[in-house]
Tab-separated table of C-alpha atoms in Angstrom:
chain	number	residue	atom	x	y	z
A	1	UNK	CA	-17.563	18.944	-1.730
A	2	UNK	CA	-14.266	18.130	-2.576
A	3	UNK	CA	-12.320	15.225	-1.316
A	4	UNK	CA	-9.258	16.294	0.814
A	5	UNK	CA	-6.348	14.691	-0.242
A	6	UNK	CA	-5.365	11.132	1.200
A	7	UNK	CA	-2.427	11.912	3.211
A	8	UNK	CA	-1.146	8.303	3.452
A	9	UNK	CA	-0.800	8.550	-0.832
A	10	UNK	CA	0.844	12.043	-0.397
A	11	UNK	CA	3.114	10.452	2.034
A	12	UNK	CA	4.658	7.922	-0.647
A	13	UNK	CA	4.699	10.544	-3.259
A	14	UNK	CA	6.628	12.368	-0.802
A	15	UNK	CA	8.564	9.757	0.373
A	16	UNK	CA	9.004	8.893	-3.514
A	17	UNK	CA	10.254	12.212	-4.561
A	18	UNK	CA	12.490	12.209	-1.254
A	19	UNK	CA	14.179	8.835	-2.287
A	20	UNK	CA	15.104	10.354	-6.171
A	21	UNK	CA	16.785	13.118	-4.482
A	22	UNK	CA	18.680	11.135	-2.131
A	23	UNK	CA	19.843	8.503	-5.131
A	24	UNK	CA	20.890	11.315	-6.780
A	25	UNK	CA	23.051	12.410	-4.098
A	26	UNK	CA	24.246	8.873	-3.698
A	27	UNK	CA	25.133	8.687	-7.102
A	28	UNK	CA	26.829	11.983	-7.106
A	29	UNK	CA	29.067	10.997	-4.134
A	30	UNK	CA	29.946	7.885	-4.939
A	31	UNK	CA	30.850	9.172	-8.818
A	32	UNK	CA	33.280	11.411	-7.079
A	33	UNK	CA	34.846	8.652	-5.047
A	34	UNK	CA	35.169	6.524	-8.226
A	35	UNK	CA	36.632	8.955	-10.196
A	36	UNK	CA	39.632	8.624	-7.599
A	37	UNK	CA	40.453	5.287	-9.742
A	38	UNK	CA	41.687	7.407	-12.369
A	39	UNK	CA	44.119	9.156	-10.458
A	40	UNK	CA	46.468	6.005	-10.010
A	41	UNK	CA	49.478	6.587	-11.784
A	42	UNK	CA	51.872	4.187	-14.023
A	43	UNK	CA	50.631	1.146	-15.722
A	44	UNK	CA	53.118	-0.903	-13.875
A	45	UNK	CA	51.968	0.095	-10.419
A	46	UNK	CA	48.193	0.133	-11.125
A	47	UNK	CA	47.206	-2.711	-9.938
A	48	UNK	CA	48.665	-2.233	-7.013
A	49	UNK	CA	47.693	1.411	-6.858
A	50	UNK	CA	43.324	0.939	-7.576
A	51	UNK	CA	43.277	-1.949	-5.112
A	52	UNK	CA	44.547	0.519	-2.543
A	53	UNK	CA	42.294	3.256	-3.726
A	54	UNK	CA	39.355	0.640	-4.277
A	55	UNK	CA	39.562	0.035	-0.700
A	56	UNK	CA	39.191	3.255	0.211
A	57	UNK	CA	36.276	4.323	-2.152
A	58	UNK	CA	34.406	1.014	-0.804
A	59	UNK	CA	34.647	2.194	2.627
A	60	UNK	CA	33.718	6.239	1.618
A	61	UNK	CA	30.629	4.097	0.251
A	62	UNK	CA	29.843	2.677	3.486
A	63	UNK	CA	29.851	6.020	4.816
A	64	UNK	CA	28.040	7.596	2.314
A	65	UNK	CA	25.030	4.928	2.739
A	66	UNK	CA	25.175	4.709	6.123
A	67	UNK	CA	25.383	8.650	7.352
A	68	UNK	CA	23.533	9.683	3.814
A	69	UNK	CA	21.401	7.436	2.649
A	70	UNK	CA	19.509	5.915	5.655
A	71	UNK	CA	19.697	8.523	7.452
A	72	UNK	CA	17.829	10.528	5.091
A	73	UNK	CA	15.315	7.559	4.038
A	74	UNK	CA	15.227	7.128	8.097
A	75	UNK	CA	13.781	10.918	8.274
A	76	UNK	CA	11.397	10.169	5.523
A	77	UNK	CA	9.868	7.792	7.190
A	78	UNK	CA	9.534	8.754	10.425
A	79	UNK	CA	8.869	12.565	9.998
A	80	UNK	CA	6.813	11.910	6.890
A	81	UNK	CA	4.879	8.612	7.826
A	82	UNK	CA	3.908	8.713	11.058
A	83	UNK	CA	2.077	11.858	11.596
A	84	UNK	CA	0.351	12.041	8.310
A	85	UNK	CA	-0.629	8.326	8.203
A	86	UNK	CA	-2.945	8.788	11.255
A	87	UNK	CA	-4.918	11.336	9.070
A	88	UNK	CA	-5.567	8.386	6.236
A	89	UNK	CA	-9.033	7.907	7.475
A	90	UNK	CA	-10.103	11.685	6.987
A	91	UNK	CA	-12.491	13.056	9.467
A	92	UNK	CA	-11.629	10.235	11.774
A	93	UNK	CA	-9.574	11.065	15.385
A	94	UNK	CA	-7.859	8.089	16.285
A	95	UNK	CA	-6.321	7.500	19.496
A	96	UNK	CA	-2.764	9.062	20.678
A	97	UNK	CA	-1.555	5.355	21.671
A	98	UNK	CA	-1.579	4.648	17.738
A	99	UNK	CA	1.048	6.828	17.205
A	100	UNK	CA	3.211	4.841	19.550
A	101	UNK	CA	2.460	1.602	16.839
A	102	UNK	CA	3.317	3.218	14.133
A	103	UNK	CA	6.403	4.582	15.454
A	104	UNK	CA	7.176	0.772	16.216
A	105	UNK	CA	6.457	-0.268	12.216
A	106	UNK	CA	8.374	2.275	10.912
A	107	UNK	CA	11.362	1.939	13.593
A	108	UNK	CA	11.246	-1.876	12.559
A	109	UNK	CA	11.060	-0.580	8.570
A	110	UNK	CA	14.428	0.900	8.996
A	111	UNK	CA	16.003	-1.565	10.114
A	112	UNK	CA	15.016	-3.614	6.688
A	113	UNK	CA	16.639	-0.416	5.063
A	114	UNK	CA	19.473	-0.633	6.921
A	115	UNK	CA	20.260	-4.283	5.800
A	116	UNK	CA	18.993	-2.886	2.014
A	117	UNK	CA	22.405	-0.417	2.397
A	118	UNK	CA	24.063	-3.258	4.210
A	119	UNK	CA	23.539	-5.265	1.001
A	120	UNK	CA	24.407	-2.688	-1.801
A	121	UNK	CA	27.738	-1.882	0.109
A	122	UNK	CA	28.635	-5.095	-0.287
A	123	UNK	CA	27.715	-4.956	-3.606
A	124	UNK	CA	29.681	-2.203	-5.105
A	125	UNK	CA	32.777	-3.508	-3.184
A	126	UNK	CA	32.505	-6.511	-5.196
A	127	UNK	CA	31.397	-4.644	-8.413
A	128	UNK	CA	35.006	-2.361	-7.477
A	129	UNK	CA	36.966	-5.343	-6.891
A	130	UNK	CA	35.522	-6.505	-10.200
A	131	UNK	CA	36.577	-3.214	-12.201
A	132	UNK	CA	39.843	-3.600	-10.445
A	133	UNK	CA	41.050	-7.077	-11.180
A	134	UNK	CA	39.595	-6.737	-14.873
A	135	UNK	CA	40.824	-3.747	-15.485
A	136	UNK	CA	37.314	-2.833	-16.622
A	137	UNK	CA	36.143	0.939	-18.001
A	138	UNK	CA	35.751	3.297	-15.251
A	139	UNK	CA	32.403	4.549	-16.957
A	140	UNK	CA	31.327	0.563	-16.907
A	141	UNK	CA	32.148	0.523	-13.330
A	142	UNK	CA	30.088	3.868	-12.437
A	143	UNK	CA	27.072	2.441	-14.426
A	144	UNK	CA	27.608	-0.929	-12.106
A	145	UNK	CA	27.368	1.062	-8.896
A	146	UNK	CA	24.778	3.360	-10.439
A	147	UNK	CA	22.697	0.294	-11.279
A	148	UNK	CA	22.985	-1.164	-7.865
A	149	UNK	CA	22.102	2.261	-6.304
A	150	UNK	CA	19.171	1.803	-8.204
A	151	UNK	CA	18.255	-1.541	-7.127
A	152	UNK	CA	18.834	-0.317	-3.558
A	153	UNK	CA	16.177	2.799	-3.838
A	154	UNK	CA	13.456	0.501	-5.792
A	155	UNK	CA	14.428	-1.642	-2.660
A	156	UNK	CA	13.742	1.146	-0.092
A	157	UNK	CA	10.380	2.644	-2.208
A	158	UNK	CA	8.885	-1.018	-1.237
A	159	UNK	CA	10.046	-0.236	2.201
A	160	UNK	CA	8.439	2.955	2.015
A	161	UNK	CA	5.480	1.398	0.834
A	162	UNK	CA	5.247	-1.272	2.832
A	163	UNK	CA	5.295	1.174	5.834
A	164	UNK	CA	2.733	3.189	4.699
A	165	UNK	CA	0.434	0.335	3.834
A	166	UNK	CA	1.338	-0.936	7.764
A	167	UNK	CA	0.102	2.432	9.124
A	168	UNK	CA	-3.250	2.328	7.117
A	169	UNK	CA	-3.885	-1.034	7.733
A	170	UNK	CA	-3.627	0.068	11.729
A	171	UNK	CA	-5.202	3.165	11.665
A	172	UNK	CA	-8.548	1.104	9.847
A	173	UNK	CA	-8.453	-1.530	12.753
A	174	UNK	CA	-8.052	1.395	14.962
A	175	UNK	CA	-10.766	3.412	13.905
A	176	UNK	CA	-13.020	0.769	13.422
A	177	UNK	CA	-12.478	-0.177	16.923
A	178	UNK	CA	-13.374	3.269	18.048
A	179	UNK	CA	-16.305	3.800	15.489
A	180	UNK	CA	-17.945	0.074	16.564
A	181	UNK	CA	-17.397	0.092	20.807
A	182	UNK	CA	-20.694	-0.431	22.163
A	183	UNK	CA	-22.782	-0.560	18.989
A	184	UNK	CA	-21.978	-3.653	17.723
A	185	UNK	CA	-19.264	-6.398	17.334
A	186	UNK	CA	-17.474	-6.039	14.161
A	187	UNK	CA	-14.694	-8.910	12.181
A	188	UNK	CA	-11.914	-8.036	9.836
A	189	UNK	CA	-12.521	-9.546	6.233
A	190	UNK	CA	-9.102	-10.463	4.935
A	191	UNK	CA	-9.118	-9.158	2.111
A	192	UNK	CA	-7.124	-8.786	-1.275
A	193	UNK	CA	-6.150	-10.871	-4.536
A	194	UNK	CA	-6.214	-14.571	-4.736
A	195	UNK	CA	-3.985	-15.958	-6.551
A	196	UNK	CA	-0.587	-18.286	-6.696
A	197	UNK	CA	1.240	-15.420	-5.625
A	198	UNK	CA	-0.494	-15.284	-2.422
A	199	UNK	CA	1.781	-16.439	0.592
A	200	UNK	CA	0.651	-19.385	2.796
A	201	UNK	CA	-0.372	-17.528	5.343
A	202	UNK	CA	-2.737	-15.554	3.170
A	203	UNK	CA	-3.877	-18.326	0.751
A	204	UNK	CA	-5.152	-19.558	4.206
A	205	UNK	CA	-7.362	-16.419	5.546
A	206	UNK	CA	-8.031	-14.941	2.536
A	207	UNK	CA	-11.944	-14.420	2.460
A	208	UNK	CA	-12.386	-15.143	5.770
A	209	UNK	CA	-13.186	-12.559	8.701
A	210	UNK	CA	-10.910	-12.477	11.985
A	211	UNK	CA	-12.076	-11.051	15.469
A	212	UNK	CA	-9.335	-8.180	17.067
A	213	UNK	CA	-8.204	-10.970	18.751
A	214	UNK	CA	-8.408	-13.335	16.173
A	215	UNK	CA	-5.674	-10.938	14.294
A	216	UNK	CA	-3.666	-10.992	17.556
A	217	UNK	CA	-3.196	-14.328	17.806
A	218	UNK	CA	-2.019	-14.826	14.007
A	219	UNK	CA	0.881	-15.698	13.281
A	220	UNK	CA	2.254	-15.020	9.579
A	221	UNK	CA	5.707	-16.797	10.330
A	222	UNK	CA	7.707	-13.490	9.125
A	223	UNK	CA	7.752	-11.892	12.774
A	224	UNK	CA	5.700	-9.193	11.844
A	225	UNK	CA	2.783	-8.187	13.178
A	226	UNK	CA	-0.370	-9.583	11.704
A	227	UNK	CA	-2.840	-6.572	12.131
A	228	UNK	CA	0.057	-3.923	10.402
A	229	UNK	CA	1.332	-6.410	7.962
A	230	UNK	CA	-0.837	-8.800	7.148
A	231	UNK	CA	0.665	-11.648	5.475
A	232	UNK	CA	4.165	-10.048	5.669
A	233	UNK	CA	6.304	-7.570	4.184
A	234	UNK	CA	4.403	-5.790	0.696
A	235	UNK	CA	1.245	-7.982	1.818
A	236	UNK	CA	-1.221	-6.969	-0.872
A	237	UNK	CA	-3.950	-8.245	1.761
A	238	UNK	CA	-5.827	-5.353	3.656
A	239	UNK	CA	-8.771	-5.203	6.363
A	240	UNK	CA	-12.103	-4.718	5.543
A	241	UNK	CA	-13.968	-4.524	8.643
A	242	UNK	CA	-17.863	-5.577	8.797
A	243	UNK	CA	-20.174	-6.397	11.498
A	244	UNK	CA	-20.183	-10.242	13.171
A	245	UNK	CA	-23.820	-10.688	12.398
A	246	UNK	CA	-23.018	-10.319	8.460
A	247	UNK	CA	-20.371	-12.217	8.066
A	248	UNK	CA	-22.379	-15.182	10.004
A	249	UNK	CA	-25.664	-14.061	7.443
A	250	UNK	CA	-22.925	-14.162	4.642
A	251	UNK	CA	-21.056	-17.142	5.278
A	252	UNK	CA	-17.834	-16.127	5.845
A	253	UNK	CA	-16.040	-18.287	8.317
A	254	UNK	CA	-14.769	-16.059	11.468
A	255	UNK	CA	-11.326	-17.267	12.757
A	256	UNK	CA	-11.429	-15.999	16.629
B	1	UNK	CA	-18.629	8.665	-4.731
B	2	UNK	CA	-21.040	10.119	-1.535
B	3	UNK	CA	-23.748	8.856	1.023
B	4	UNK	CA	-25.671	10.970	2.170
B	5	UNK	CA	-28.301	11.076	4.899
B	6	UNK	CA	-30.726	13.450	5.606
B	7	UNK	CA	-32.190	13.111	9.371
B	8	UNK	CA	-35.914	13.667	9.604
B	9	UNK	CA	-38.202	13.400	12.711
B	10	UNK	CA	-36.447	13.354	16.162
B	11	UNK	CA	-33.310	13.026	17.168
B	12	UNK	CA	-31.406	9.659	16.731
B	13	UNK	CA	-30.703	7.450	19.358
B	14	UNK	CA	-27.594	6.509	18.535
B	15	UNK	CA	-25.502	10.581	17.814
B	16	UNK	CA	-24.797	11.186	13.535
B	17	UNK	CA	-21.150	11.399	14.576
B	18	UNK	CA	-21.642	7.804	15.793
B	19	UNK	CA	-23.356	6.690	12.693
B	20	UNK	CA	-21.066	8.612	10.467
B	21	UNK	CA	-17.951	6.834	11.671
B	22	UNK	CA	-19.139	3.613	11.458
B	23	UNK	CA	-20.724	3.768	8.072
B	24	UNK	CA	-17.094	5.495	7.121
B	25	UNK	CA	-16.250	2.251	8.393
B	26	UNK	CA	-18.077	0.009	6.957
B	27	UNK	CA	-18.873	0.961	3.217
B	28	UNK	CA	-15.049	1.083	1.897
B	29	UNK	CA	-14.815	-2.491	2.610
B	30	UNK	CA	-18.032	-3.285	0.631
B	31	UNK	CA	-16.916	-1.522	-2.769
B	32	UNK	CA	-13.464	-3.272	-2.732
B	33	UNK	CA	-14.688	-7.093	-2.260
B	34	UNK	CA	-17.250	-6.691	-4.883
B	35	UNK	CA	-15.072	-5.052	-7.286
B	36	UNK	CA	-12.504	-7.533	-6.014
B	37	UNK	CA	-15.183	-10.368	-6.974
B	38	UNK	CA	-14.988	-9.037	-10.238
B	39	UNK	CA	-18.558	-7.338	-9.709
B	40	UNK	CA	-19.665	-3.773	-10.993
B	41	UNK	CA	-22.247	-1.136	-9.483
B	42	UNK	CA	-25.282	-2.967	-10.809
B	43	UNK	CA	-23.542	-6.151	-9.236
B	44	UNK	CA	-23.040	-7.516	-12.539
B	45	UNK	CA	-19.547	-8.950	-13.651
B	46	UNK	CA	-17.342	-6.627	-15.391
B	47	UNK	CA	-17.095	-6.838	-19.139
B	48	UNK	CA	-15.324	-6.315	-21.521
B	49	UNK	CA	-13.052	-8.744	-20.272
B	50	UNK	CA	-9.009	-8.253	-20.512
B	51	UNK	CA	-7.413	-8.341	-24.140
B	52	UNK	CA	-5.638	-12.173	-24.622
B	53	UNK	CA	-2.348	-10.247	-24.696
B	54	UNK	CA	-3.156	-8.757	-21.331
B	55	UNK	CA	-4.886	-12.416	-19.676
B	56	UNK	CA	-1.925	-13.947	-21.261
B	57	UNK	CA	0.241	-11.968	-18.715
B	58	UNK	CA	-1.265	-11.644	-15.659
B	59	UNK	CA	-1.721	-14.845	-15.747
B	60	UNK	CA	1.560	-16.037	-16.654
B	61	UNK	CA	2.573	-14.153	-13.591
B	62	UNK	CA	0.350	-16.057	-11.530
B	63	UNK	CA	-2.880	-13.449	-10.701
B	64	UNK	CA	-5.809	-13.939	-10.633
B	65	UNK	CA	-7.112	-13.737	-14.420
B	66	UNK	CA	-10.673	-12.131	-13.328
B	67	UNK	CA	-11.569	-8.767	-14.437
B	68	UNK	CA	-11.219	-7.559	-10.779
B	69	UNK	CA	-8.890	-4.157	-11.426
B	70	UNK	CA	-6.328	-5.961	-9.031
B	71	UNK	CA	-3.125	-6.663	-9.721
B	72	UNK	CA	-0.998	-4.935	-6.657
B	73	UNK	CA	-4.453	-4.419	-4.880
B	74	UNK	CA	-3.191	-0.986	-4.304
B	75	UNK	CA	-6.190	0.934	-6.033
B	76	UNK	CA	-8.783	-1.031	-4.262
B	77	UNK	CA	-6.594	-1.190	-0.683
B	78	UNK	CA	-6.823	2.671	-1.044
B	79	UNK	CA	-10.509	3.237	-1.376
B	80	UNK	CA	-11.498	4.829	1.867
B	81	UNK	CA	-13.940	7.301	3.146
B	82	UNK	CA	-11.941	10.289	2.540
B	83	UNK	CA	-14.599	12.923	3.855
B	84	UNK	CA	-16.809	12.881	6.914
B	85	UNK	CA	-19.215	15.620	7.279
B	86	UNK	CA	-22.055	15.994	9.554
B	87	UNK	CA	-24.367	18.765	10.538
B	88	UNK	CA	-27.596	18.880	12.455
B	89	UNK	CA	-29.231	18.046	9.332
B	90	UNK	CA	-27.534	14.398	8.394
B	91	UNK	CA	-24.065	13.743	7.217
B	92	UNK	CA	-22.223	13.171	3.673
B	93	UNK	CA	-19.362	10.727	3.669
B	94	UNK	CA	-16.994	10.804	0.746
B	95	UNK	CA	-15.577	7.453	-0.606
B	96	UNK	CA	-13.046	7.859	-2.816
B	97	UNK	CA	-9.757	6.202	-3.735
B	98	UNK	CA	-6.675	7.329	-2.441
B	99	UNK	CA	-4.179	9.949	-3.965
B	100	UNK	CA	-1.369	7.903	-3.349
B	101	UNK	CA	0.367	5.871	-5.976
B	102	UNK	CA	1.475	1.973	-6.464
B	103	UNK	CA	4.692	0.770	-7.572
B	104	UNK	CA	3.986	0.592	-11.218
B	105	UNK	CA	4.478	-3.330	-12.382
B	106	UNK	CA	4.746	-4.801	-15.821
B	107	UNK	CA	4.784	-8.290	-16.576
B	108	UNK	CA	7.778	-9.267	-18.352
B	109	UNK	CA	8.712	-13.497	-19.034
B	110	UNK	CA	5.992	-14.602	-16.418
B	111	UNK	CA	6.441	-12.555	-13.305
B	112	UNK	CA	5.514	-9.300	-12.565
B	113	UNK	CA	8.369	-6.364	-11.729
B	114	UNK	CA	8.528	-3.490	-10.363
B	115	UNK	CA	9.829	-0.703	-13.117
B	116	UNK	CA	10.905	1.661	-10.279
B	117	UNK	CA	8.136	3.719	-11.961
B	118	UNK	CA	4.802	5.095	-10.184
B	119	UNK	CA	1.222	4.256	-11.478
B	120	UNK	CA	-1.469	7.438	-12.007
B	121	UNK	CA	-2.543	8.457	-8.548
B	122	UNK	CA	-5.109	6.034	-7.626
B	123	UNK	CA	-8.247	8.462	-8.344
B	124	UNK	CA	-6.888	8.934	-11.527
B	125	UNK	CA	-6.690	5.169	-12.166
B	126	UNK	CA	-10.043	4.634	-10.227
B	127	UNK	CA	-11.530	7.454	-12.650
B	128	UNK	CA	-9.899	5.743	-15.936
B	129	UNK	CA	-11.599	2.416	-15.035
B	130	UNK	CA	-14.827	3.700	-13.874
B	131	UNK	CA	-15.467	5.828	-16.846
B	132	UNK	CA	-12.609	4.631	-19.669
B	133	UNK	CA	-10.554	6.014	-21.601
B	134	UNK	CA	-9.156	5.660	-25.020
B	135	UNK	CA	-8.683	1.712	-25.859
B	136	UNK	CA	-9.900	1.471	-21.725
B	137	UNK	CA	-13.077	0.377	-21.715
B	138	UNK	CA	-15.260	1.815	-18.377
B	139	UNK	CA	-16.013	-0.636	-15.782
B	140	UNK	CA	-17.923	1.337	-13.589
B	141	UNK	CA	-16.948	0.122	-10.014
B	142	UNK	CA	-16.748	3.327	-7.750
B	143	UNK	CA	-20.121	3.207	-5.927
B	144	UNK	CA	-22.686	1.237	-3.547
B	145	UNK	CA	-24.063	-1.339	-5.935
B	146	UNK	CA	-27.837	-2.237	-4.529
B	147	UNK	CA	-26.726	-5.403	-2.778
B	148	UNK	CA	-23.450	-3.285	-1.094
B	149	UNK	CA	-25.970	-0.529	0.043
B	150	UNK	CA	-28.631	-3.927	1.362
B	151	UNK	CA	-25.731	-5.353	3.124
B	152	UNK	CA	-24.578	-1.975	4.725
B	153	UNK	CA	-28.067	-1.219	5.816
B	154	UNK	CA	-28.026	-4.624	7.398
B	155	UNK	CA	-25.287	-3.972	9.229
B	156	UNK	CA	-26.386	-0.761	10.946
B	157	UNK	CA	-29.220	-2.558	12.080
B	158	UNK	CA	-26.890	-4.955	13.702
B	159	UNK	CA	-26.005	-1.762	15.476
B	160	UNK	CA	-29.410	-0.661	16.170
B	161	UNK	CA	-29.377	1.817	13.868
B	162	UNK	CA	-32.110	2.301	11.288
B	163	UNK	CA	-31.288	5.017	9.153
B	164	UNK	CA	-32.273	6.074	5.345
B	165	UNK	CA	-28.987	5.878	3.196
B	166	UNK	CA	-28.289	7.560	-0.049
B	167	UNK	CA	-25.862	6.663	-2.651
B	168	UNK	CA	-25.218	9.335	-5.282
């Protein structure tokens, strides 16, 4: 039989795919607004005339991120994420309260994007202000902004994928939960790569096994929460859950 | 990779939904820390192991410089029972990794970026390292090895349940 297809992947392709169109869009827009630059007349006055026009193209930017871009990055996520991560553990129902946590993660995912925008407007404002007070190429300007558009989307794929990664990570404690009640106690293995680029917080519980509550009482020091995130924000760290009994036969120390 | 069980005698105390989900639980988590120890199917440790060039910069970046197919951890965070199917006559579980993608990294002056790229779907990757390709060498790593299947036995037991599993 063939696998079905993991729907939490698709979702990132999706979300992927989603995010090129939208920088394209971006780019296209704010081209257009950049290319007003060129329209200010007399060498004497120009100066004068792109700071005016600079100003305006920075705040067309604002709008364009604000009512384009995360509002479209804000629909991939929620209309792509949600639904479709609760299907990553296929053949598995999990419970209709889950989709109230995820719709928590991802709310609290776009508000990272927001300050992502937040960031690159301020960005290209400087990188205009730059172009206009050097007098630099118009086409070096437009690969500045283009560059920082960039940054911003590789910025909001990790938010994307950080999202995603928060759903599965639920949806596993979840189901466990659901597969283990009355069988048998089960712990969470934490675990992932260790290494020096492991945070603090995961240098710490890495190979070792937390209790549901365990996980609730953890505190990562980012404000996020420990069973969706882990160690934080693009936590490479996932569950793995097993029963009490073997991690005790095993070893493993079990933080409860 | 499947498990498969085939019921025989009477019926089960415990129903084969029951068991099904909590195998479906259980087994992912067993592939990804032995691969993750840097263990293959027969529970031996991977080999070859990475090119110098390769060591020189993962661990320049800081990983881990075992041959544990985990750099972002997303291959091995994907691995998941993608399948669940039971009937009256015993159930096959599909575990397989995901068909998602990672941010594809490279590792450039000691730290490892993001190229705003996307890796091979993770089956594809899984697939490449399991059986090679070109200069890859295969490090098979997508199955129960004996002492994953021992240890997932013992855990249904923990459950009560004493059931005949099959890797294939």
């Amino acid at each position: 039989m063939a696998p079905k297809k993991d729907p939490t992947g698709a979702i990132a392709d999706d979300a992927v795919a989603d995010l090129e169109i939208i920088r394209k869009q971006l780019d296209r827009e704010i081209r257009k607004a950049l290319a007003k630059l060129d329209t200010a007349p007399g060498e004497d006055t120009l100066v004068k005339q792109q700071g005016r026009v600079a100003a305006q193209v920075a705040s067309q930017i604002d709008a364009t991120m604000k009512a384009k871009g995360l509002k479209a990055i804000t629909g991939v996520l929620r209309d792509r994420a949600i639904e479709s991560a609760l299907a990553a553990l296929g053949g598995v129902d999990l419970p209709v309260s889950v989709v109230t946590e995820i719709d928590a993660i991802v709310k609290s995912q776009t508000a990272d994007i927001a300050d992502v925008f937040g960031d690159a407007s301020s960005t290209i404002r400087k990188a205009i202000a730059l172009g206009t007070t050097t007098s630099a190429s118009l086409s070096d300007l437009i690969e500045g902004v283009a560059e920082k558009i960039g940054a911003t989307v590789t910025k909001a794929q990790a938010a994307v994928d950080a999202s995603v990664m928060a759903a599965g990570r639920t949806a596993v404690i979840r189901a466990a939960t659901e597969a283990a009640d009355g069988l048998v106690d089960l712990v969470y293995l934490y675990s992932g790569p260790e290494d020096s680029r492991n945070r603090p917080f995961c240098r710490v519980h890495v190979g070792k096994a937390l209790t549901e509550s365990g996980i609730a009482q953890a505190d990562n020091g980012q404000g996020l929460p420990v069973d969706a995130f882990a160690g934080g924000y693009n936590c490479r760290h996932v569950w793995s859950p097993m029963t009490m009994a073997e991690a005790r036969r095993r070893g493993i120390e079990i933080l409860e | 990779m499947s498990i498969v069980v085939t019921r025989s005698g009477g019926p089960p105390r415990v129903p084969l939904e029951r068991i099904a989900k909590l195998v479906a639980t259980l087994a992912p988590g067993l592939i990804r820390e032995r691969t993750g120890e840097g263990l293959d199917v027969k529970d031996r440790p991977f080999k070859p192991p990475y090119s110098r060039d390769y060591l020189l910069a993962k661990t320049s970046a800081g990983r881990n410089p075992g041959v544990n197919l985990t750099v972002t951890n997303g291959l091995l965070g994907s691995v998941a029972a993608v399948s669940v199917v039971v009937t009256e006559q015993g159930f096959t579980i599909v575990i397989a990794p995901g068909a998602g993608t990672s941010a594809a990294t490279r590792f450039v002056d000691g730290v490892a970026k993001r190229t705003g790229k996307r890796s091979p779907t993770h089956s594809v990757l899984g697939a490449i390292h399991h059986y090679g390709r070109g200069q890859m060498p295969a490090r098979p790593w997508l199955a129960l090895s004996p002492k994953d299947m021992a240890s997932l036995m013992r855990q249904l037991l923990d459950a009560g349940i004493a059931i005949p599993l099959r890797g294939r």
